[in-house]
Coordinates of C-alpha atoms in Angstrom, one line a residue:
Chain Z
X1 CA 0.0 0.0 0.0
X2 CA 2.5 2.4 0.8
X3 CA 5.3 1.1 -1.4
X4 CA 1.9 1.5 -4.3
X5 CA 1.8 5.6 -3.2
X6 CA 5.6 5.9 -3.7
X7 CA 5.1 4.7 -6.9
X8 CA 1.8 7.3 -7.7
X9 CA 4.4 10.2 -6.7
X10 CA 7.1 8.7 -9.0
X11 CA 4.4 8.4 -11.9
X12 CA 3.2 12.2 -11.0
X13 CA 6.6 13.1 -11.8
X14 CA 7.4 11.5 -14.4
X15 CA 10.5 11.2 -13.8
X16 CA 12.4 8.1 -14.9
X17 CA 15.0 6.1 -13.3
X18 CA 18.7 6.0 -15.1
X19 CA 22.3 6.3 -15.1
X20 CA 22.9 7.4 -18.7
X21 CA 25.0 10.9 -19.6
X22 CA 21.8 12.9 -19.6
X23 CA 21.0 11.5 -16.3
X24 CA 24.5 12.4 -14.8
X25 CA 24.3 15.9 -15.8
X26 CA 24.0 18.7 -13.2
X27 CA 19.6 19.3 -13.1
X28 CA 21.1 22.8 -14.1
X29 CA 22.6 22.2 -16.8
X30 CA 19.9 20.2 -18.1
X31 CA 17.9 23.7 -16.7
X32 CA 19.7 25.8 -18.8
X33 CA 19.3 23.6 -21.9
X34 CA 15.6 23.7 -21.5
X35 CA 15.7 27.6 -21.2
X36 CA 17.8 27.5 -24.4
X37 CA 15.4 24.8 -26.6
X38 CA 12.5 27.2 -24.9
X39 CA 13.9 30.6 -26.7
X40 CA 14.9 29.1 -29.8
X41 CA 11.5 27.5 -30.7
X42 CA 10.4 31.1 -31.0
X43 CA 13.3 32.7 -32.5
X44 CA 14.4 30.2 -34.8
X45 CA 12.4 29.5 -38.3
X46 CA 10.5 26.3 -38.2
X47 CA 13.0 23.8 -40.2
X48 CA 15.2 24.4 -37.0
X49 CA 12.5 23.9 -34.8
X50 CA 11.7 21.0 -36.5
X51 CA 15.4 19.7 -35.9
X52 CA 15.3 21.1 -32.1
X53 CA 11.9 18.6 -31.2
X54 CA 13.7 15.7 -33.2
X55 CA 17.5 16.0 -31.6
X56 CA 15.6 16.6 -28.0
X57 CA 13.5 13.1 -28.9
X58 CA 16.4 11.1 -29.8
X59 CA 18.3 11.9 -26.1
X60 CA 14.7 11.6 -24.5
X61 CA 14.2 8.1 -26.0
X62 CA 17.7 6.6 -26.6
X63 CA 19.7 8.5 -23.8
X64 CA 17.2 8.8 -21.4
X65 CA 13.3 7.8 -20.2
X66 CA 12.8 5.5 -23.4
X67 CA 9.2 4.2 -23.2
X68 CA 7.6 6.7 -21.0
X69 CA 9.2 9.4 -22.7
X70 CA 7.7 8.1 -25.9
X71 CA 4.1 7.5 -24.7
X72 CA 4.2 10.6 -23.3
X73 CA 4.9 12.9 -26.4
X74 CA 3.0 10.8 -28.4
X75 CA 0.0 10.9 -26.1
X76 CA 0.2 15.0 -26.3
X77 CA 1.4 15.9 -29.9
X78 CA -0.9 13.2 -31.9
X79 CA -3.9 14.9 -30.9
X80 CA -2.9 18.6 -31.0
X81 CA -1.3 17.8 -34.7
X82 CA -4.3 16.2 -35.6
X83 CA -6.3 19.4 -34.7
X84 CA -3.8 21.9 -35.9
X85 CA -4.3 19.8 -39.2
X86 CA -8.2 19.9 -39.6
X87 CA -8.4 23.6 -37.9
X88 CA -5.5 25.2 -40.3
X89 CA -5.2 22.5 -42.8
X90 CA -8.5 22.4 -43.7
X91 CA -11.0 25.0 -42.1
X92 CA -9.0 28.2 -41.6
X93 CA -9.6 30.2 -44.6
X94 CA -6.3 29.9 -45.6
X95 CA -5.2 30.6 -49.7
X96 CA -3.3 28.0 -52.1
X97 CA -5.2 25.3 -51.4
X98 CA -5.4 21.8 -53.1
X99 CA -7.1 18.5 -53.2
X100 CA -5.4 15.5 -51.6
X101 CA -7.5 11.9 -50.6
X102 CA -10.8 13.1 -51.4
X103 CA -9.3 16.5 -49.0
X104 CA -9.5 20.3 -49.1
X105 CA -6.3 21.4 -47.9
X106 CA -4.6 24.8 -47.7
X107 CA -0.8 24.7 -48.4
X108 CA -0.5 28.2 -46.3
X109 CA -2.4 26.7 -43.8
X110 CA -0.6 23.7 -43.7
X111 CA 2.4 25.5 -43.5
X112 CA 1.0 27.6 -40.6
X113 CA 0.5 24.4 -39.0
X114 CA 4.4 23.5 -39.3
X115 CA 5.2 26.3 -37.8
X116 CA 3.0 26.4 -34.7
X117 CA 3.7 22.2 -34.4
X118 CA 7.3 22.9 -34.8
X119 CA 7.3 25.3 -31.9
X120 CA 5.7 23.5 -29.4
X121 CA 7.2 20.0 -30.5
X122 CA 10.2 21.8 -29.9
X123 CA 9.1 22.9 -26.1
X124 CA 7.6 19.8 -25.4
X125 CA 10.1 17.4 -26.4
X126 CA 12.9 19.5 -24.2
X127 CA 10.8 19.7 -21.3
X128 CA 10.1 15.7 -21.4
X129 CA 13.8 15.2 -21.2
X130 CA 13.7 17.8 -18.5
X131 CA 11.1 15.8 -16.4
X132 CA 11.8 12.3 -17.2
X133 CA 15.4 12.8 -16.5
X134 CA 15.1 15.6 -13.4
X135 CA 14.0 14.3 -10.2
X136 CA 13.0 17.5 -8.3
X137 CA 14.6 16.7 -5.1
X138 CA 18.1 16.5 -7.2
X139 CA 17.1 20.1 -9.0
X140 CA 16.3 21.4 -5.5
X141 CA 19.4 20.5 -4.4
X142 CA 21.3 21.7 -7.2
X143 CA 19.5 25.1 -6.8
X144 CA 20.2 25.8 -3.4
X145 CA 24.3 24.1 -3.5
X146 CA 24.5 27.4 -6.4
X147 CA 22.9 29.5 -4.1
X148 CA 19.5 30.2 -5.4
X149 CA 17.6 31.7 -2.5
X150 CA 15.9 28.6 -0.6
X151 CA 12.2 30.3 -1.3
X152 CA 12.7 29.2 -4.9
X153 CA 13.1 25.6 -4.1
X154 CA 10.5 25.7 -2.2
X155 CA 8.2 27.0 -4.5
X156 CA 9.2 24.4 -7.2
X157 CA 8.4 21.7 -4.5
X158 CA 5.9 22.4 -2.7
X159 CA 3.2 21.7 -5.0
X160 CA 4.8 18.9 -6.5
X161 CA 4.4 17.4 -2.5
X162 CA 1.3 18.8 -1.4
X163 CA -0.6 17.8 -4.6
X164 CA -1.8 14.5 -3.3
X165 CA -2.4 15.3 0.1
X166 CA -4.9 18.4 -1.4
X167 CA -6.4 16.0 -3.1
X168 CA -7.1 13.2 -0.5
X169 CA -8.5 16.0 1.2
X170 CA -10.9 17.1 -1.6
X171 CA -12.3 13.3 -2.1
X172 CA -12.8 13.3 1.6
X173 CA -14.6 16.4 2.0
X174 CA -16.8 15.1 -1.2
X175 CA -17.7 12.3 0.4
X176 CA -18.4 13.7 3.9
X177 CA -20.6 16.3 1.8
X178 CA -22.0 13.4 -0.3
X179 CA -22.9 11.2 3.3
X180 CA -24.8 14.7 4.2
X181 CA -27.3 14.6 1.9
X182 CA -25.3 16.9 -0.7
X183 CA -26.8 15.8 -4.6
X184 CA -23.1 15.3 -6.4
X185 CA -24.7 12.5 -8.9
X186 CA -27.8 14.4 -10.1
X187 CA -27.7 17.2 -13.1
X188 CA -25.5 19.5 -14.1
X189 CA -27.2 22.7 -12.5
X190 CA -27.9 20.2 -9.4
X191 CA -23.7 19.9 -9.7
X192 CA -23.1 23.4 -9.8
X193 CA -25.0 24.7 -6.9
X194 CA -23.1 21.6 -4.6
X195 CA -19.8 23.6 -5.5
X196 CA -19.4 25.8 -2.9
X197 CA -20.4 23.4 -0.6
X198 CA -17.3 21.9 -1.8
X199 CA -15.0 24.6 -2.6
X200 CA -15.8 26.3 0.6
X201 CA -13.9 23.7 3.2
X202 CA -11.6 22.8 0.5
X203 CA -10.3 26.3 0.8
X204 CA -10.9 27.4 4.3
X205 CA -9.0 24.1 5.4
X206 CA -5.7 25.1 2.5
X207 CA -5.2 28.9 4.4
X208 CA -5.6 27.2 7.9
X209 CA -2.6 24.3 6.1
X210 CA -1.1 27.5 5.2
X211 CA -0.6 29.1 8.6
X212 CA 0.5 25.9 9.9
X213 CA 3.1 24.7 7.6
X214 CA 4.7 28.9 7.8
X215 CA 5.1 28.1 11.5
X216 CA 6.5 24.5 11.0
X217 CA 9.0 26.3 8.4
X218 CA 9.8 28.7 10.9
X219 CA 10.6 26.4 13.9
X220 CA 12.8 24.5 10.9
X221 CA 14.8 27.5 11.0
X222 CA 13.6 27.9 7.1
X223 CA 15.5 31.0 5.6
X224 CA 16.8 32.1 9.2
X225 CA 20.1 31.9 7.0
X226 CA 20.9 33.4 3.2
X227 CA 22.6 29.6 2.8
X228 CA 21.3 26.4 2.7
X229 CA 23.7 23.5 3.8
X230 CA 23.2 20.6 1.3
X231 CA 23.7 16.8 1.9
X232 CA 24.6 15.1 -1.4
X233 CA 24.4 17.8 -4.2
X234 CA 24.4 16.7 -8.0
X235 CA 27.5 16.7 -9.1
X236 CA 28.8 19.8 -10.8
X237 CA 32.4 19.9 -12.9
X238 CA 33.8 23.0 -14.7
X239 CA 33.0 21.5 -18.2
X240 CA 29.2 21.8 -17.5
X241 CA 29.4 25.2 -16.1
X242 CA 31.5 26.4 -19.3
X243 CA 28.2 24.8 -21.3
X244 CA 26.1 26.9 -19.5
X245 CA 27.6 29.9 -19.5
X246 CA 27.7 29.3 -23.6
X247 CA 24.0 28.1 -23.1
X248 CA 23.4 31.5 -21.4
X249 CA 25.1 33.5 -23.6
X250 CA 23.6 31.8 -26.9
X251 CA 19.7 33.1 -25.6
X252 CA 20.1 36.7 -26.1
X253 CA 21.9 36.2 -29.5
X254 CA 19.3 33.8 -30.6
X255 CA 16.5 36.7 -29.9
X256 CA 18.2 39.3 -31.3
X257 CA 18.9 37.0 -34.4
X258 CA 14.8 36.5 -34.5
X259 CA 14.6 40.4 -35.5
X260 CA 16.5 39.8 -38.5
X261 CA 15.0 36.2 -39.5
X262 CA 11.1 37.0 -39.0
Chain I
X1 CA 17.0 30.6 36.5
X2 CA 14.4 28.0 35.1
X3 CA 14.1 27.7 31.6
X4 CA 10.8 28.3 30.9
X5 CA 8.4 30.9 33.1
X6 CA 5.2 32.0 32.1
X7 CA 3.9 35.0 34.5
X8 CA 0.0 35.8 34.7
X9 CA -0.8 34.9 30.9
X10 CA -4.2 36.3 29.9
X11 CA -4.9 35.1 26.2
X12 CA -7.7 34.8 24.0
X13 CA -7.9 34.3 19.9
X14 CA -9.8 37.3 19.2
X15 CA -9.4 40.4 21.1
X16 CA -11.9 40.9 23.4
X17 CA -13.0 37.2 22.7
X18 CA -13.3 34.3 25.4
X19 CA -10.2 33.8 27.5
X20 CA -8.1 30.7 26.5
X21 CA -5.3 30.9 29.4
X22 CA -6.8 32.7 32.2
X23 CA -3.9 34.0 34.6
X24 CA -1.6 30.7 33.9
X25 CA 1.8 31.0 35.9
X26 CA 4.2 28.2 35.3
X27 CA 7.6 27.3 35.7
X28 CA 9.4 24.7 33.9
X29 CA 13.5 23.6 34.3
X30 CA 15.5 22.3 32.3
X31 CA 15.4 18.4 31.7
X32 CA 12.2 18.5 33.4
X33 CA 9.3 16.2 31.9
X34 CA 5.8 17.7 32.4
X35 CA 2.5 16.7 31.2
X36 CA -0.5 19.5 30.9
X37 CA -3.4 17.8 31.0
X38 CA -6.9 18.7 30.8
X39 CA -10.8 18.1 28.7
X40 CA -10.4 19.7 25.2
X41 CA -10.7 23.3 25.5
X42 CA -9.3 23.4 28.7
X43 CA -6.6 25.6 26.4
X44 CA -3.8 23.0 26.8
X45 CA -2.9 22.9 23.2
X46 CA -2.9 26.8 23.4
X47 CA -0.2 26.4 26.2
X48 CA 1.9 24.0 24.6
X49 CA 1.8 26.2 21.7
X50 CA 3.5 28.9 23.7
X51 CA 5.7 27.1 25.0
X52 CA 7.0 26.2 21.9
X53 CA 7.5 29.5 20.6
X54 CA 4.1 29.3 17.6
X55 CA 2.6 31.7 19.5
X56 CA 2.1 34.9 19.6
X57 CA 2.0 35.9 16.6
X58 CA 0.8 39.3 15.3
X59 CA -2.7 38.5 15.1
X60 CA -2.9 36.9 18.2
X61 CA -0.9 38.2 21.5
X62 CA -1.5 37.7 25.0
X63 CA -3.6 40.2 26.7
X64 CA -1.3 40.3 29.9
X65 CA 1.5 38.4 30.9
X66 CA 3.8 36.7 28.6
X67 CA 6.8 34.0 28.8
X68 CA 10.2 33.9 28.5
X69 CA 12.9 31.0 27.4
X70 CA 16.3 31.6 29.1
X71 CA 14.7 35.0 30.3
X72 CA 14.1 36.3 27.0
X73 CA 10.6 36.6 24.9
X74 CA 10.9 34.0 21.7
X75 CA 11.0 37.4 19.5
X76 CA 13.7 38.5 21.0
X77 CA 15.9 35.7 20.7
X78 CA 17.1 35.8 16.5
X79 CA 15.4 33.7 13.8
X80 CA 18.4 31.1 13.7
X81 CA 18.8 30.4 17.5
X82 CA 15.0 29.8 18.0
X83 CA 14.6 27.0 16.4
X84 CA 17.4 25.1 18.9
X85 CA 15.6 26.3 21.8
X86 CA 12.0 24.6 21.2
X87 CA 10.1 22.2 18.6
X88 CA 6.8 21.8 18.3
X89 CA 5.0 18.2 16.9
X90 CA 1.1 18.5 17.1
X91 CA -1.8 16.6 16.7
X92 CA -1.5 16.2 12.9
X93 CA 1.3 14.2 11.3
X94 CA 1.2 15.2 7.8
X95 CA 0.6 19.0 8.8
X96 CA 4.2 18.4 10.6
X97 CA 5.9 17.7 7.4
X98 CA 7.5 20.4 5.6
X99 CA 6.5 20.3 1.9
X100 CA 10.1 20.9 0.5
X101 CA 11.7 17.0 0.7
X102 CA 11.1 13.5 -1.1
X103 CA 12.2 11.3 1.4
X104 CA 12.4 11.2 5.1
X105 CA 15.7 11.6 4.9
X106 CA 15.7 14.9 3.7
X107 CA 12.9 15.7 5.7
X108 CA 14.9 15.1 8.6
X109 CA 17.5 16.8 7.2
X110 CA 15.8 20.1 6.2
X111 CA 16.0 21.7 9.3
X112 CA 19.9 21.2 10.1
X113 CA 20.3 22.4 6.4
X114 CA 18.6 25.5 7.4
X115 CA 20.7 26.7 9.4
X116 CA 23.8 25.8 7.4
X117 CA 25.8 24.0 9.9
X118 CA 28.6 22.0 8.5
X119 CA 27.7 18.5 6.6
X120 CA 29.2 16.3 9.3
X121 CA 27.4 17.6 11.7
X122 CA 23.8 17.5 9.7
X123 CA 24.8 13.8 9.1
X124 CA 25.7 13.2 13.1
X125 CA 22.1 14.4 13.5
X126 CA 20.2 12.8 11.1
X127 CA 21.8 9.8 12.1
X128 CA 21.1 10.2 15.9
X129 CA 17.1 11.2 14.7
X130 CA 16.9 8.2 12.8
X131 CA 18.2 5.7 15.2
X132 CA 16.3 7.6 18.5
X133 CA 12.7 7.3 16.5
X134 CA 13.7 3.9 14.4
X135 CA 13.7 5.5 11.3
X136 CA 16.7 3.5 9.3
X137 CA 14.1 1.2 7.4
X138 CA 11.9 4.3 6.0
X139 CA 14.8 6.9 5.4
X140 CA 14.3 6.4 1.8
X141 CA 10.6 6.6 1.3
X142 CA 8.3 9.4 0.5
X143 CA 7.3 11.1 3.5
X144 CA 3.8 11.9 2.6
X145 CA 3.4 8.2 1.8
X146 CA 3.8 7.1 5.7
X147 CA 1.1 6.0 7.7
X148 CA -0.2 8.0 10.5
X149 CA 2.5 6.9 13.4
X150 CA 5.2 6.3 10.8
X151 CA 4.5 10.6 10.1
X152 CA 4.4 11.1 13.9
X153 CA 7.6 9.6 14.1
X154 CA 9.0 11.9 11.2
X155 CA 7.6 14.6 12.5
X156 CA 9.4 13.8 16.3
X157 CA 12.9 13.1 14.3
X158 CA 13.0 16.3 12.6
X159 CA 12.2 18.2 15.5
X160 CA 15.2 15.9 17.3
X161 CA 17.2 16.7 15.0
X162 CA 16.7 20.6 15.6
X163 CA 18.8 19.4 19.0
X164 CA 16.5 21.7 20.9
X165 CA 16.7 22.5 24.6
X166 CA 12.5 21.5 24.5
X167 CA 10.4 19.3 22.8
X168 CA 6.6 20.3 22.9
X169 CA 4.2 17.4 22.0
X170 CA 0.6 18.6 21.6
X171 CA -1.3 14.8 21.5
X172 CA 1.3 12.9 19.7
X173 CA -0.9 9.9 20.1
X174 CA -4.2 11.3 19.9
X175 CA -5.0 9.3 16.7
X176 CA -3.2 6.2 17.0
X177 CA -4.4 2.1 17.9
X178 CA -2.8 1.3 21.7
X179 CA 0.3 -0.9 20.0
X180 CA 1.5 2.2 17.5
X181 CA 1.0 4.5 20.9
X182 CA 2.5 2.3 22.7
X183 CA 5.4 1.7 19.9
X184 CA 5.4 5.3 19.9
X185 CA 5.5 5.9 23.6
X186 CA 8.7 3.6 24.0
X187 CA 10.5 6.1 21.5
X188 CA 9.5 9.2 23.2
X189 CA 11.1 7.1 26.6
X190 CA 14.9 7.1 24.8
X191 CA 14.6 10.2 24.3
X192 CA 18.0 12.2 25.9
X193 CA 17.5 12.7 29.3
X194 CA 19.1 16.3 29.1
X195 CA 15.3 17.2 26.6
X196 CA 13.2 19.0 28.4
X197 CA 9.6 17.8 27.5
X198 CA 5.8 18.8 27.6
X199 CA 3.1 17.1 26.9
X200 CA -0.3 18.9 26.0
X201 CA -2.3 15.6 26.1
X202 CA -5.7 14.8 27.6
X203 CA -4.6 10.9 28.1
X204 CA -4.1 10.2 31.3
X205 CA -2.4 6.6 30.2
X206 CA 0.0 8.9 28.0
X207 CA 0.8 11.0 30.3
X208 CA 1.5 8.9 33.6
X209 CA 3.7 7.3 31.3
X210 CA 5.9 10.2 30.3
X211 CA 5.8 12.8 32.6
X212 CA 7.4 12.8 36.4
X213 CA 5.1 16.9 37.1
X214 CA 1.5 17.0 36.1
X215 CA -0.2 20.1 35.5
X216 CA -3.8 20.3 35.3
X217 CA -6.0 23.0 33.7
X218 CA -9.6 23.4 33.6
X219 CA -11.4 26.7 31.6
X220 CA -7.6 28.1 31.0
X221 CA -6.6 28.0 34.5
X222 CA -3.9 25.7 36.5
X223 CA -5.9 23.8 39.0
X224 CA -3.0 21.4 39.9
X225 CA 0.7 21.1 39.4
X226 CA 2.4 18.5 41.2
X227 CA 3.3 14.6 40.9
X228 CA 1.0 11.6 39.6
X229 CA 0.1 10.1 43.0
X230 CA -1.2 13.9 44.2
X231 CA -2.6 14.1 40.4
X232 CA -5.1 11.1 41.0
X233 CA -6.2 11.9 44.2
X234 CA -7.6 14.9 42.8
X235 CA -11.5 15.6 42.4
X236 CA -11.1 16.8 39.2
X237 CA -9.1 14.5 37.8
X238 CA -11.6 11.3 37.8
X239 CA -14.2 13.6 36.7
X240 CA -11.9 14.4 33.3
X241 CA -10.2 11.2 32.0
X242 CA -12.1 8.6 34.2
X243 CA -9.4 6.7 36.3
X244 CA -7.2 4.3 34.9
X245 CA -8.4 0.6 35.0
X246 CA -5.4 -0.6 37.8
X247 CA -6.5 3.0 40.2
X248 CA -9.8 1.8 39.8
X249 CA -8.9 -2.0 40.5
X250 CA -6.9 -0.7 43.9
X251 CA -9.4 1.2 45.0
X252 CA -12.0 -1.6 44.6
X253 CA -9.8 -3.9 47.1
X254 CA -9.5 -0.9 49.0
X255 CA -12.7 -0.7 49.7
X256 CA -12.7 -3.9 50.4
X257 CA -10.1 -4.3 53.2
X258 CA -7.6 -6.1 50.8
X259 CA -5.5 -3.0 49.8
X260 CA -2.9 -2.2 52.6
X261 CA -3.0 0.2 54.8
X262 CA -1.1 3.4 54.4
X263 CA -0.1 1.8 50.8
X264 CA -0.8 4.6 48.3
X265 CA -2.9 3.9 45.2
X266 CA -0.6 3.0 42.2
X267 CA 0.2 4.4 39.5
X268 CA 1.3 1.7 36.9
X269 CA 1.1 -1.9 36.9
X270 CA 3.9 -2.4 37.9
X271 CA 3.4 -0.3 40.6
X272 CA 0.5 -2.6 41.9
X273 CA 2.5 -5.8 40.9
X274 CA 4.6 -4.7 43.4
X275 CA 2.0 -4.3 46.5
X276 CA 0.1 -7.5 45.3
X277 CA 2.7 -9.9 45.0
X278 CA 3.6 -10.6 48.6
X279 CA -0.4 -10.3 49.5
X280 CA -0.7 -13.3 47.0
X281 CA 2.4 -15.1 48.0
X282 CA 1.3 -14.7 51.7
X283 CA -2.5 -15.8 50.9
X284 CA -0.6 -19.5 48.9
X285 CA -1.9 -18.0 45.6
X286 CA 0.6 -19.4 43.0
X287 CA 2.1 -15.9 40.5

């Protein structure tokens, strides 16, 4: 049972197990890399965005998360290309447009389509090898052994923990509402005037959660000091701060480059 | 000097609003183990939360009175130190947790981190938490995945690992079968003896097994202070919890003529092991 809700966390994540080179990187160099990928799917003409999503697919599936990797692109790109296709391809009223299979098609819409897939296959792929390679608690770590004030951390983490606890808490006070009498099974209108009834608690019970866990932060001593001590921090080595340095210094060129390609 | 003293404390959540802690007047010393005890909304969990520092805060400060830790006010002593002079574990496990690690192990260590001592010594701690509360086997797992106890635990562990001069537990067993409170209860016994602990509980059983000073509030106000034998004799006390099943068995053969005279009523079982086994052995009743 509780081995089973280790796992649900793990699967909320997404991240994904390895020892590969992507794996083994510092979290912020793979950080960095995201932020780069992230800028140059809008500055960069689609062809290279096009490259960008198919490079950051390859190290997701070969180098890194495989499978789940895989499943989970496919799982969010097929159905937004396949809408981007009927919605650009073939209902916008785009010009230049031909018959193919029996179809209607716009080649500037299809185009259009490129562009905007290209884009966010480019965003998406990179931030799947983010995830399924990241664990949080190594990116924490990495963020506070470089000095990153501890309140960022914490905001990257906190949801990621408290996620499932808000949401035992909703499905109980659902049910509690539910063995009171409140209709949650009957129409939609019936549905919408149980929400408060809902909401309400749900929210009264997160700023009470709220109060508590700032005093259980402060009797942890939480930011009683600039520095964070850190036990185990991903490795770093002067290679990888070199790349992100280069990383970091590649962004601005790449947007002031976009003036000149758009 | 004692290390906690609380003079005339007058508090209530609202201004203006019901009093909590009527007039409350304590002194605690170091090392000392004391149980407050009292019926819910007796304001014991609002005592133990001053004495842990949570309180007061700016939206809620005592109307008179106050209390002072090494004979200063919490806010006076700085955000870093305060921390190693109290920790607070209440009623509800996962509320104790902190919401910034994945495994207990980090949990534990979040709060040494904090306050960027050197890694050896975060590791000596950690190390100490996990052995005191019999961590080692869970270090690894998801905090928020632990059962009830096993987060009670946690909770105690990172507060340990604080090193503070007082540990405050507000009902740490208030939702647990008798075997995890008892598992628990064994834990809370190793702790070092140097800890100065008080328990906000209204458990008698809990209590007389902790504690060596009782005090006992009613409607915000100390009615008794004093040790366990004193504690039981008191009106109040059987009208609160009820008496433990061994009082009530003593006084039965009390009342009776079997209970010896000028023997006071135990405490424990073992207490009443202790006066019953030579009245069997001298009435040929094989133990």
């Amino acid at each position: 049972m509780a081995a089973a809700k280790d796992k649900d966390r793990e699967k909320t994540l997404l991240y994904v197990p390895g020892e590969g080179w992507l794996h083994r990187l510092n979290p912020l160099t793979r950080l960095t890399g995201l932020g780069l990928v992230a800028v140059a799917a809008f500055a960069l003409p689609p062809a290279a965005t096009i490259v960008i999503a198919l490079v950051a697919t390859l190290m997701g599936t070969v180098a890194g998360a495989g499978a789940v990797f895989l499943r989970r692109l496919t799982l969010t790109l097929g159905p937004l290309a396949l809408a981007l296709f009927v919605v650009h391809g073939m209902l916008m009223d785009h010009p230049n447009r031909f018959g193919f299979l029996g179809l209607d098609l716009s080649h500037d819409g299809l185009m259009y389509m490129v562009k905007i897939l290209g884009r966010i296959a480019a965003l998406l792929s990179g931030s799947l090898v983010f995830v399924t390679t990241t664990h949080p608690s190594a990116l924490l770590k990495a963020l506070d052994s470089h000095g990153f004030p501890p309140g960022v951390s914490y905001l990257i983490a906190s949801p990621l923990l408290l996620l499932e606890p808000f949401t035992q808490r909703a499905r109980a006070i659902r049910e509690a509402q539910m063995a009171r009498g409140l209709d949650l099974e009957g129409s939609f209108f019936a549905r919408i005037r149980a929400f408060p009834a809902l909401l309400l608690p749900l929210v009264t019970l997160a700023l009470a959660d709220i109060d508590h866990r700032a005093q259980v932060l402060d009797g942890r001593g939480f930011r009683a000091r600039p520095r964070r001590t850190v036990l185990d921090a991903p490795k770093d080595s002067p290679r990888q701060r070199l790349a992100r340095r280069v990383m970091l210094g590649l962004a601005p060129l790449l947007i002031v480059g976009a003036f000149f390609w758009h | 000097m004692a290390l906690i003293e609380i003079d005339n404390l007058h508090f209530s959540w609202t201004p203006g609003g019901p009093g909590v802690l009527a007039g409350i007047s304590l002194q605690i010393a170091a090392g000392e183990r004391i149980a407050i005890l009292g019926a819910n909304a007796s304001g014991k969990s609002t005592l133990a939360q001053w004495i842990a520092g949570w309180l007061p805060t700016a939206a809620a400060t005592a109307e008179t009175g106050g209390l002072t830790v090494q004979g200063k006010a919490y806010g006076d002593h700085d955000a870093a130190s305060r921390p190693g002079l109290a920790q607070f574990t209440g009623q509800v496990p996962m509320q104790q947790l902190s919401g910034f690690a994945f495994t207990v192990f980090d949990e534990i260590a979040f709060g040494p981190g904090n306050l960027g001592l050197p890694e050896a010594e975060i590791r000596a701690r950690i190390s100490d938490a996990i052995r005191i509360c019999n961590l080692e086997a869970l270090k690894d797992r998801d905090p928020f995945s632990l059962s009830g106890g096993e987060q009670q635990r946690l909770s105690i562990a990172a507060a340990l690992a604080m090193q503070p001069e007082i540990l405050v537990l507000d009902e740490p067993t208030s939702n647990f079968d008798p075997e995890s409170r008892d598992a628990l209860l064994d834990q809370i016994e190793r702790l070092p003896a140097g800890l100065t602990i008080v328990l906000a509980d209204a458990s008698l059983t809990t209590a007389l097994r902790l504690a060596a000073r009782f005090v006992l509030l009613d409607a915000g106000r100390i009615i008794f202070d004093g040790a366990a034998a004193a504690l039981l004799a008191h009106p109040r006390t059987a009208e609160i919890f009820g008496l433990p099943e061994i009082r009530l068995a003593a006084e039965y053969l009390q009342s009776a003529g079997l209970w010896p005279a000028g023997v006071p009523m135990p405490q424990s079982t073992g207490a009443a092991i202790s006066v019953l086994r030579p009245l069997l052995a001298a009435s040929g009743v094989s133990q």
